[in-house]
Amino acid sequence: MKLMPLFFCLSFSCLLSGVEQPPTHPNVIFVLADDLGIGDVSPTNTDCKIKTPHLQKMADEGITFHDAHTSSSVCTPTRYGVLTGRYNWRSRLARGVLSGNSNHLIPTNRATVGHLLKRAGYHTQMIGKWHLGWDWDRSGEGWNNINFEKPVKNGPDINGFVNYYGHCGSLDMPPYVWVNTGKVTALPDRKEGVSRKEDPYGWYREGPIGPDFKIDEVLPHLFEKSVAYVKERAKKKKPFFLYLPLPAPHTPIVPVPPYKDASKMNPYADFMMQVDGHMGELFAAIKEAGVDENTLVFFTSDNGCSNQANFEKLAEFGHHPSAGFRGHKADIYEGGHRVPLIVRWPKGILAEQNTNAMVCLTDLYTTLEEITGQKKRSDAGEDSFSLLPAFAGKTSTERTTLISHSIDGSFAIRQGNWKLCLSAGSAGWSAPREADAKKQGLPPMQLYNLKADKAEQNNLFNQKKGKVNELLELLEKEVSSGRCTPGESVPNDRKVSFLPNGYKPS
């Protein structure tokens, strides 16, 4: 017989007694992998050929979401959504991603998960790949005029994090230096890079690099920092929030021993095994620190798998990163934004749960808002619904729609099993790309019933115009309202248009 987790038992007993008891807020660790597909871990793909035992154990001891989505199919926008609880396309970034030199995207006055938990008494820390921009001092010479001796401004510290340690963009984007809460740890002393021809897996763009920044060691280094942080904060007897956005398995794909060649498949599979191994180290540290029961850990990805993984080679071993869904990173198709989401919290979540509840990573904000007992604000978490019903075994949350976004700024809206893609092609990198789809004379939009057509092969756009118009009206409402949650309308940061060029609803 499974026991109801303590969190829900206490909540229920408090309601019965009418006595409000002081909450014991859980520590929170949110691990965001980079370019990891829904088929790359065994909890969300029974046919996964990559060994991920630690993530499987995490799933066995918690809940696995099989219909979880990023708000975008690429890096920067998804990170915006995770931290703000707001769809990324409401921001000033209409398409694409930032670079390692980009200025900050999230303004100081935009509510974030960091601010939320800081208000609840948490120590908040970011360790890893930020990729939301921060402001380098531009008074230097060369190397894009960055003066690395001057403080970095408007980093994660303006978005609710007490401290941060990490790099600005993806691990294939210069500059390659560590920044510790506004200060570069070691000034770059050379330029470095590896071409795709030299290493199709381990390539990274040429740029300035610090003497303490070792590309192959970045992933283990970040986990070492995270383990040290958990052990340090556990001694303080106060809740902590660790936001741990990983640079892997994104390029450069650089597995190290004992994971290098361990998969017998290719470096991407090795790198995935390394991510899993480091997660095992993190869980071991949580237990060693004595905070396992009341530490809430999320593991997910910022979008689907990239074609840099070499799909053809993986397929030779029967491994498919999108697990039968169409497309991959950058696309509007499911493979672009449907990702693993595994959550473990011994004190608050029943073990061995699998759910088909439709959720979005923007839902982190309201989930933590409810757990910490904070009042809902009209100008925060506008596209965020609580995951607590799913944690408690309910088949759904209050989310009934999902708006997805591709690298080129195209939209899709989902309601129930119906999904409308507002593009003629993938709107990303897989075939057909948008220009080719138009040359082929394909319909301007695509309507799929995901229950009957998981792989998005049978476009019903011409057969079900009524459903198309119904979903377009719903999309218009949620775009113009500035929110998809109940509440008063709020403005978007820019004028948002979503119809394909030249299309007029019938």
Coordinates of C-alpha atoms in Angstrom, one line a residue:
M1 CA 0.0 0.0 0.0
K2 CA 1.4 3.4 -1.0
L3 CA 1.2 6.2 1.5
M4 CA 0.1 9.7 0.8
P5 CA 3.2 12.0 0.9
L6 CA 3.6 14.0 4.0
F7 CA 3.1 17.4 2.2
F8 CA -0.5 16.4 1.2
C9 CA -1.3 14.7 4.5
L10 CA -0.3 17.8 6.5
S11 CA -2.3 20.1 4.1
F12 CA -5.4 17.9 4.5
S13 CA -5.0 17.6 8.3
C14 CA -4.6 21.4 8.6
L15 CA -7.9 21.9 6.7
L16 CA -9.7 19.4 9.0
S17 CA -8.4 21.0 12.1
G18 CA -8.8 24.6 11.0
V19 CA -5.3 25.3 12.4
E20 CA -2.7 26.8 10.1
Q21 CA 0.6 25.1 10.7
P22 CA 3.9 26.6 9.8
P23 CA 5.0 25.3 6.4
T24 CA 8.3 23.4 5.9
H25 CA 9.2 24.6 2.4
P26 CA 11.2 22.0 0.4
N27 CA 14.6 22.7 -1.1
V28 CA 14.2 23.0 -4.8
I29 CA 16.7 21.9 -7.5
F30 CA 15.7 22.5 -11.2
V31 CA 18.0 20.7 -13.6
L32 CA 17.6 21.8 -17.2
A33 CA 19.5 19.7 -19.8
D34 CA 20.4 21.2 -23.1
D35 CA 19.2 19.6 -26.4
L36 CA 18.1 16.3 -24.8
G37 CA 15.3 14.5 -26.6
I38 CA 12.3 12.8 -25.1
G39 CA 13.6 9.5 -26.4
D40 CA 17.0 9.9 -24.8
V41 CA 16.1 8.7 -21.3
S42 CA 14.4 5.4 -20.3
P43 CA 11.6 6.9 -18.2
T44 CA 10.0 8.5 -21.3
N45 CA 11.1 6.0 -23.9
T46 CA 10.9 2.3 -23.1
D47 CA 12.9 1.6 -26.3
C48 CA 15.8 3.9 -25.2
K49 CA 19.1 2.3 -26.1
I50 CA 21.1 4.7 -23.9
K51 CA 21.6 3.6 -20.3
T52 CA 20.2 6.2 -17.9
P53 CA 19.9 4.2 -14.6
H54 CA 20.0 7.2 -12.3
L55 CA 17.2 9.1 -14.1
Q56 CA 15.2 5.9 -14.2
K57 CA 15.7 5.6 -10.4
M58 CA 14.6 9.2 -10.0
A59 CA 11.5 8.4 -12.1
D60 CA 10.7 5.2 -10.0
E61 CA 10.8 7.3 -6.9
G62 CA 8.8 10.2 -8.3
I63 CA 6.6 11.2 -11.2
T64 CA 7.2 11.1 -15.0
F65 CA 5.4 13.5 -17.3
H66 CA 4.9 12.1 -20.8
D67 CA 3.1 15.1 -22.3
A68 CA 5.5 17.9 -21.0
H69 CA 6.6 20.7 -23.3
T70 CA 9.0 23.6 -23.5
S71 CA 7.5 26.9 -24.6
S72 CA 10.0 27.1 -27.4
S73 CA 12.0 24.6 -29.4
V74 CA 15.3 26.4 -28.8
C75 CA 17.4 27.4 -25.9
T76 CA 17.1 31.1 -24.9
P77 CA 13.3 31.4 -25.2
T78 CA 12.6 28.3 -23.2
R79 CA 14.8 29.6 -20.4
Y80 CA 12.9 32.8 -20.3
G81 CA 9.6 30.8 -19.9
V82 CA 11.0 28.5 -17.2
L83 CA 12.1 31.4 -15.0
T84 CA 9.2 33.8 -15.6
G85 CA 6.2 31.5 -16.0
R86 CA 5.4 33.4 -19.1
Y87 CA 5.5 32.4 -22.8
N88 CA 8.7 33.5 -24.3
W89 CA 7.2 35.1 -27.4
R90 CA 5.5 37.7 -25.2
S91 CA 9.0 39.1 -24.6
R92 CA 11.0 41.3 -27.0
L93 CA 12.7 38.2 -28.5
A94 CA 10.5 37.3 -31.5
R95 CA 12.7 34.5 -32.9
G96 CA 16.0 32.7 -32.6
V97 CA 18.4 32.8 -29.6
L98 CA 20.9 35.1 -27.9
S99 CA 24.6 34.8 -28.3
G100 CA 27.4 34.7 -25.7
N101 CA 27.8 38.5 -26.2
S102 CA 24.1 39.5 -26.0
N103 CA 22.8 41.9 -23.4
H104 CA 20.3 40.8 -20.8
L105 CA 16.8 39.7 -21.8
I106 CA 14.8 39.6 -18.6
P107 CA 14.3 43.1 -17.1
T108 CA 14.8 43.7 -13.4
N109 CA 11.1 44.3 -12.9
R110 CA 9.9 41.0 -14.5
A111 CA 8.9 38.5 -11.8
T112 CA 10.9 35.3 -11.8
V113 CA 11.1 32.0 -9.9
G114 CA 14.2 33.5 -8.3
H115 CA 12.3 36.5 -6.9
L116 CA 9.4 34.2 -5.8
L117 CA 11.6 31.9 -3.8
K118 CA 13.8 34.7 -2.4
R119 CA 10.6 36.3 -1.0
A120 CA 9.8 33.0 0.7
G121 CA 13.1 33.0 2.5
Y122 CA 15.2 30.8 0.1
H123 CA 18.8 31.2 -0.7
T124 CA 18.8 31.3 -4.6
Q125 CA 21.7 30.2 -6.7
M126 CA 22.3 29.7 -10.5
I127 CA 25.1 27.4 -11.6
G128 CA 25.5 26.7 -15.3
K129 CA 24.6 27.9 -18.7
W130 CA 22.6 31.2 -18.4
H131 CA 22.0 32.0 -22.1
L132 CA 19.6 34.9 -21.2
G133 CA 22.2 37.6 -21.8
W134 CA 24.1 39.7 -19.4
D135 CA 25.9 43.0 -19.9
W136 CA 29.6 42.9 -20.6
D137 CA 31.6 46.1 -20.2
R138 CA 32.3 47.2 -23.8
S139 CA 35.2 49.6 -23.1
G140 CA 37.9 47.0 -24.0
E141 CA 39.7 46.5 -27.3
G142 CA 39.5 43.5 -29.5
W143 CA 37.5 40.3 -28.8
N144 CA 34.3 42.2 -29.5
N145 CA 35.5 45.1 -27.3
I146 CA 34.7 43.4 -24.0
N147 CA 36.7 44.5 -21.0
F148 CA 36.9 41.4 -19.0
E149 CA 38.5 43.2 -16.0
K150 CA 35.3 45.2 -15.4
P151 CA 32.2 43.8 -13.6
V152 CA 29.5 42.0 -15.6
K153 CA 26.2 43.8 -15.0
N154 CA 22.6 42.7 -15.2
G155 CA 23.2 39.0 -14.8
P156 CA 21.1 36.5 -12.9
D157 CA 21.5 38.6 -9.8
I158 CA 18.9 41.1 -11.2
N159 CA 16.5 38.2 -11.8
G160 CA 16.3 37.0 -8.2
F161 CA 19.5 35.0 -7.7
V162 CA 21.6 35.9 -4.7
N163 CA 24.7 34.4 -6.4
Y164 CA 25.5 32.8 -9.7
Y165 CA 28.4 31.0 -11.3
G166 CA 28.4 30.1 -15.0
H167 CA 29.0 31.0 -18.6
C168 CA 26.8 33.3 -20.7
G169 CA 25.8 31.3 -23.8
S170 CA 25.9 27.8 -25.1
L171 CA 29.2 26.0 -24.7
D172 CA 29.9 26.5 -28.4
M173 CA 29.5 30.3 -28.1
P174 CA 32.4 32.5 -27.0
P175 CA 33.6 34.1 -24.8
Y176 CA 34.7 31.0 -22.7
V177 CA 35.1 32.4 -19.2
W178 CA 33.5 31.7 -15.9
V179 CA 31.6 34.6 -14.2
N180 CA 31.1 34.4 -10.5
T181 CA 28.3 36.9 -9.5
G182 CA 29.5 39.6 -11.8
K183 CA 33.3 38.9 -11.8
V184 CA 35.3 37.0 -14.4
T185 CA 37.3 34.4 -12.5
A186 CA 40.3 34.4 -14.9
L187 CA 41.0 36.8 -17.8
P188 CA 41.1 35.2 -21.2
D189 CA 44.7 34.7 -22.4
R190 CA 44.1 33.4 -25.9
K191 CA 41.6 32.5 -28.6
E192 CA 40.5 28.9 -29.0
G193 CA 38.1 26.9 -31.1
V194 CA 37.5 23.6 -32.9
S195 CA 36.0 23.4 -36.4
R196 CA 33.3 21.0 -37.4
K197 CA 35.7 19.4 -39.8
E198 CA 38.2 18.7 -37.0
D199 CA 35.5 17.3 -34.8
P200 CA 31.9 16.9 -35.9
Y201 CA 30.8 16.2 -32.3
G202 CA 33.2 18.3 -30.2
W203 CA 33.3 21.5 -32.3
Y204 CA 33.0 25.0 -30.8
R205 CA 33.3 28.5 -32.3
E206 CA 36.6 30.3 -32.0
G207 CA 36.8 33.0 -29.3
P208 CA 38.5 34.2 -26.2
I209 CA 39.0 31.6 -23.4
G210 CA 40.2 31.9 -19.8
P211 CA 43.0 29.6 -18.5
D212 CA 40.6 28.1 -16.0
F213 CA 37.9 27.2 -18.6
K214 CA 38.4 23.7 -19.9
I215 CA 35.8 22.7 -22.4
D216 CA 35.9 19.0 -21.7
E217 CA 35.7 19.7 -17.9
V218 CA 32.8 22.2 -17.9
L219 CA 30.0 19.6 -17.3
P220 CA 31.7 17.8 -14.4
H221 CA 32.9 21.1 -13.0
L222 CA 29.3 22.5 -12.8
F223 CA 28.2 19.4 -11.0
E224 CA 31.1 19.6 -8.6
K225 CA 30.0 23.2 -7.8
S226 CA 26.4 22.1 -7.4
V227 CA 27.3 19.3 -5.0
A228 CA 29.4 21.7 -2.9
Y229 CA 26.5 24.1 -2.9
V230 CA 24.0 21.5 -1.7
K231 CA 26.2 20.4 1.1
E232 CA 27.0 24.0 2.2
R233 CA 23.3 25.1 2.2
A234 CA 22.1 22.0 3.9
K235 CA 24.1 23.0 7.0
K236 CA 22.2 26.3 7.1
K237 CA 18.9 24.7 7.9
K238 CA 17.1 27.1 5.6
P239 CA 15.5 26.2 2.2
F240 CA 17.6 26.7 -0.9
F241 CA 16.8 26.9 -4.7
L242 CA 19.4 25.7 -7.1
Y243 CA 18.8 26.5 -10.8
L244 CA 21.2 24.2 -12.7
P245 CA 21.0 24.7 -16.4
L246 CA 23.4 22.3 -18.0
P247 CA 25.5 22.8 -21.2
A248 CA 25.0 19.2 -22.2
P249 CA 24.3 17.2 -24.3
H250 CA 24.5 20.2 -26.6
T251 CA 27.6 20.7 -28.7
P252 CA 30.5 20.6 -28.0
I253 CA 29.7 16.9 -27.3
V254 CA 32.8 16.0 -25.2
P255 CA 32.3 13.0 -23.0
V256 CA 35.2 12.2 -20.6
P257 CA 36.2 8.9 -19.0
P258 CA 34.6 6.7 -17.7
Y259 CA 31.8 7.7 -20.1
K260 CA 33.8 8.2 -23.3
D261 CA 33.1 5.2 -25.6
A262 CA 31.0 3.7 -22.8
S263 CA 27.8 3.5 -24.9
K264 CA 29.5 1.7 -27.9
M265 CA 27.2 3.9 -30.0
N266 CA 28.6 7.4 -30.5
P267 CA 29.8 10.4 -28.5
Y268 CA 26.3 11.8 -28.1
A269 CA 25.1 8.6 -26.4
D270 CA 28.3 8.7 -24.2
F271 CA 27.5 12.3 -23.2
M272 CA 24.0 11.3 -22.3
M273 CA 25.4 8.6 -20.0
Q274 CA 27.6 11.2 -18.5
V275 CA 24.7 13.5 -17.7
D276 CA 22.9 10.6 -16.1
G277 CA 26.0 9.7 -14.1
H278 CA 26.4 13.2 -12.8
M279 CA 22.7 13.2 -11.7
G280 CA 23.5 10.1 -9.7
E281 CA 26.3 12.1 -8.0
L282 CA 23.9 14.9 -7.3
F283 CA 21.3 12.6 -5.6
A284 CA 24.1 11.0 -3.6
A285 CA 25.1 14.5 -2.3
I286 CA 21.5 15.3 -1.4
K287 CA 21.2 12.2 0.7
E288 CA 24.7 12.7 2.3
A289 CA 23.6 16.2 3.2
G290 CA 20.6 14.8 5.1
V291 CA 18.0 16.7 3.0
D292 CA 16.7 14.0 0.7
E293 CA 13.2 13.7 2.0
N294 CA 12.3 17.4 1.6
T295 CA 14.2 18.3 -1.6
L296 CA 12.1 18.7 -4.7
V297 CA 14.2 17.9 -7.8
F298 CA 13.1 18.5 -11.4
F299 CA 14.9 17.1 -14.4
T300 CA 14.0 18.2 -17.9
S301 CA 15.4 19.6 -21.2
D302 CA 15.2 23.0 -22.9
N303 CA 14.0 21.5 -26.2
G304 CA 14.3 18.4 -28.3
C305 CA 17.4 16.7 -29.5
S306 CA 19.6 18.5 -32.0
N307 CA 20.6 16.9 -35.3
Q308 CA 24.2 17.3 -34.1
A309 CA 23.6 14.0 -32.2
N310 CA 23.9 12.2 -35.6
F311 CA 20.4 10.6 -35.9
E312 CA 21.6 8.3 -38.6
K313 CA 24.3 6.7 -36.5
L314 CA 22.0 6.4 -33.4
A315 CA 19.4 4.8 -35.6
E316 CA 21.9 2.0 -36.5
F317 CA 21.5 0.9 -32.9
G318 CA 17.8 1.3 -32.8
H319 CA 17.9 4.6 -30.8
H320 CA 15.6 7.5 -31.7
P321 CA 15.9 10.7 -29.7
S322 CA 12.4 11.9 -30.6
A323 CA 10.9 8.5 -29.7
G324 CA 8.6 8.3 -32.7
F325 CA 7.5 12.0 -32.6
R326 CA 8.1 14.1 -35.7
G327 CA 11.0 16.6 -35.9
H328 CA 13.7 17.7 -33.5
K329 CA 15.2 20.8 -32.0
A330 CA 14.1 24.1 -33.6
D331 CA 10.9 22.6 -35.1
I332 CA 7.3 23.3 -34.4
Y333 CA 6.6 19.5 -34.5
E334 CA 6.4 17.5 -31.3
G335 CA 10.1 16.5 -31.4
G336 CA 11.0 20.1 -31.1
H337 CA 9.3 20.8 -27.8
R338 CA 8.0 17.6 -26.2
V339 CA 10.6 16.8 -23.5
P340 CA 11.2 14.5 -20.5
L341 CA 10.0 16.0 -17.2
I342 CA 10.8 13.9 -14.1
V343 CA 10.1 15.2 -10.6
R344 CA 11.1 13.6 -7.3
W345 CA 10.1 14.8 -3.8
P346 CA 9.9 12.0 -1.3
K347 CA 8.0 14.2 1.2
G348 CA 5.5 15.5 -1.4
I349 CA 5.1 13.2 -4.3
L350 CA 4.0 9.5 -4.5
A351 CA 6.5 7.3 -6.1
E352 CA 6.1 5.3 -9.4
Q353 CA 3.7 7.8 -11.0
N354 CA 3.4 8.2 -14.8
T355 CA 1.1 10.9 -16.1
N356 CA -0.3 12.1 -19.4
A357 CA -1.3 15.5 -18.0
M358 CA -0.4 18.2 -20.6
V359 CA 2.1 20.6 -18.9
C360 CA 4.6 23.3 -19.9
L361 CA 7.8 24.2 -18.3
T362 CA 6.3 27.6 -17.6
D363 CA 4.3 25.8 -15.0
L364 CA 7.2 25.8 -12.6
Y365 CA 6.4 29.4 -11.4
T366 CA 2.8 28.7 -10.1
T367 CA 3.8 25.3 -8.7
L368 CA 6.4 26.9 -6.5
E369 CA 4.1 29.8 -5.7
E370 CA 1.5 27.3 -4.3
I371 CA 4.1 25.2 -2.5
T372 CA 5.4 28.3 -0.7
G373 CA 1.9 29.6 0.0
Q374 CA 2.3 32.9 -1.9
K375 CA -0.6 35.0 -3.3
K376 CA -1.1 34.9 -7.1
R377 CA -0.1 38.2 -8.8
S378 CA -1.8 39.4 -12.0
D379 CA 1.6 40.4 -13.5
A380 CA 3.5 37.3 -12.8
G381 CA 3.4 33.7 -14.1
E382 CA 0.8 34.7 -16.7
D383 CA 1.2 31.3 -18.5
S384 CA 1.8 29.1 -15.5
F385 CA -0.4 26.4 -14.0
S386 CA 0.3 24.5 -10.8
L387 CA 1.6 20.9 -11.2
L388 CA 0.4 20.0 -7.7
P389 CA -2.8 18.2 -8.9
A390 CA -0.6 15.9 -11.0
F391 CA 1.8 15.4 -8.0
A392 CA -1.2 14.2 -6.0
G393 CA -2.3 11.7 -8.7
K394 CA -4.9 13.7 -10.6
T395 CA -5.0 13.0 -14.4
S396 CA -4.7 16.6 -15.4
T397 CA -3.9 20.1 -14.1
E398 CA -5.9 23.2 -14.8
R399 CA -4.0 23.7 -18.1
T400 CA -6.2 23.0 -21.1
T401 CA -4.2 24.7 -23.9
L402 CA -0.5 24.9 -24.9
I403 CA 1.1 27.4 -27.2
S404 CA 4.4 26.3 -28.8
H405 CA 7.0 28.4 -30.7
S406 CA 9.7 27.5 -33.1
I407 CA 13.1 28.9 -33.9
D408 CA 11.7 31.1 -36.8
G409 CA 9.0 32.5 -34.6
S410 CA 6.1 30.3 -35.9
F411 CA 3.3 29.3 -33.5
A412 CA 1.3 26.1 -32.7
I413 CA -1.7 25.8 -30.4
R414 CA -2.9 22.7 -28.8
Q415 CA -6.2 21.9 -27.1
G416 CA -6.8 18.3 -26.1
N417 CA -5.6 16.1 -28.9
W418 CA -5.8 18.8 -31.5
K419 CA -2.8 20.7 -32.6
L420 CA -2.7 23.5 -35.1
C421 CA 0.8 24.4 -36.5
L422 CA 0.8 27.9 -38.1
S423 CA 3.4 26.9 -40.7
A424 CA 3.6 25.0 -44.0
G425 CA 6.6 23.0 -42.9
S426 CA 8.7 22.4 -39.8
A427 CA 9.3 26.1 -39.1
G428 CA 12.7 24.9 -38.0
W429 CA 15.5 22.7 -39.3
S430 CA 13.9 19.4 -40.3
A431 CA 12.4 18.8 -43.7
P432 CA 10.4 20.4 -45.1
R433 CA 11.9 23.7 -44.1
E434 CA 9.5 26.6 -44.7
A435 CA 10.8 27.8 -48.0
D436 CA 10.7 24.3 -49.4
A437 CA 7.2 23.6 -48.0
K438 CA 5.9 26.7 -49.8
K439 CA 7.7 25.7 -53.1
Q440 CA 5.9 22.3 -52.8
G441 CA 2.6 24.1 -52.5
L442 CA 1.8 22.6 -49.1
P443 CA -1.1 24.1 -47.1
P444 CA -0.2 27.2 -45.1
M445 CA -1.0 25.5 -41.8
Q446 CA -1.2 22.0 -40.4
L447 CA -3.8 20.4 -38.2
Y448 CA -3.2 17.1 -36.5
N449 CA -5.0 14.9 -34.1
L450 CA -2.2 13.7 -31.9
K451 CA -4.1 10.8 -30.4
A452 CA -4.6 9.2 -33.8
D453 CA -1.5 10.6 -35.4
K454 CA 1.4 10.9 -33.0
A455 CA 3.9 11.4 -35.8
E456 CA 2.0 14.3 -37.3
Q457 CA 1.7 12.8 -40.8
N458 CA -1.9 13.3 -41.7
N459 CA -2.6 17.0 -42.1
L460 CA -6.4 17.7 -41.7
F461 CA -6.2 21.4 -42.4
N462 CA -8.4 21.2 -45.5
Q463 CA -10.9 18.7 -44.1
K464 CA -11.6 20.4 -40.7
K465 CA -11.7 24.2 -41.3
G466 CA -14.1 24.6 -38.4
K467 CA -11.6 23.2 -36.0
V468 CA -8.9 25.3 -37.6
N469 CA -10.9 28.5 -37.0
E470 CA -11.8 27.4 -33.5
L471 CA -8.1 27.1 -32.6
L472 CA -7.2 30.3 -34.3
E473 CA -9.8 32.2 -32.2
L474 CA -8.5 30.6 -29.1
L475 CA -4.9 31.5 -30.0
E476 CA -6.0 35.1 -30.7
K477 CA -7.6 35.3 -27.3
E478 CA -4.6 34.0 -25.4
V479 CA -2.1 36.1 -27.4
S480 CA -4.1 39.4 -27.0
S481 CA -4.9 38.8 -23.3
G482 CA -1.2 38.7 -22.4
R483 CA -1.9 35.5 -20.5
C484 CA -3.5 32.0 -20.8
T485 CA -4.3 31.8 -17.1
P486 CA -7.5 33.4 -15.6
G487 CA -7.1 37.1 -14.7
E488 CA -7.1 40.6 -16.1
S489 CA -5.5 41.3 -19.4
V490 CA -1.9 42.4 -19.4
P491 CA 0.2 43.8 -22.2
N492 CA 2.8 41.8 -24.1
D493 CA 6.3 43.4 -24.5
R494 CA 5.8 43.7 -28.2
K495 CA 3.2 43.5 -30.9
V496 CA 2.7 39.8 -31.5
S497 CA 1.5 38.5 -34.9
F498 CA 1.0 34.8 -35.6
L499 CA -0.8 34.2 -38.9
P500 CA 1.3 33.0 -41.8
N501 CA 2.0 35.8 -44.3
G502 CA -1.0 36.3 -46.6
Y503 CA -3.3 33.9 -44.8
K504 CA -6.9 35.2 -44.1
P505 CA -9.2 33.0 -41.9
S506 CA -12.3 31.9 -43.8

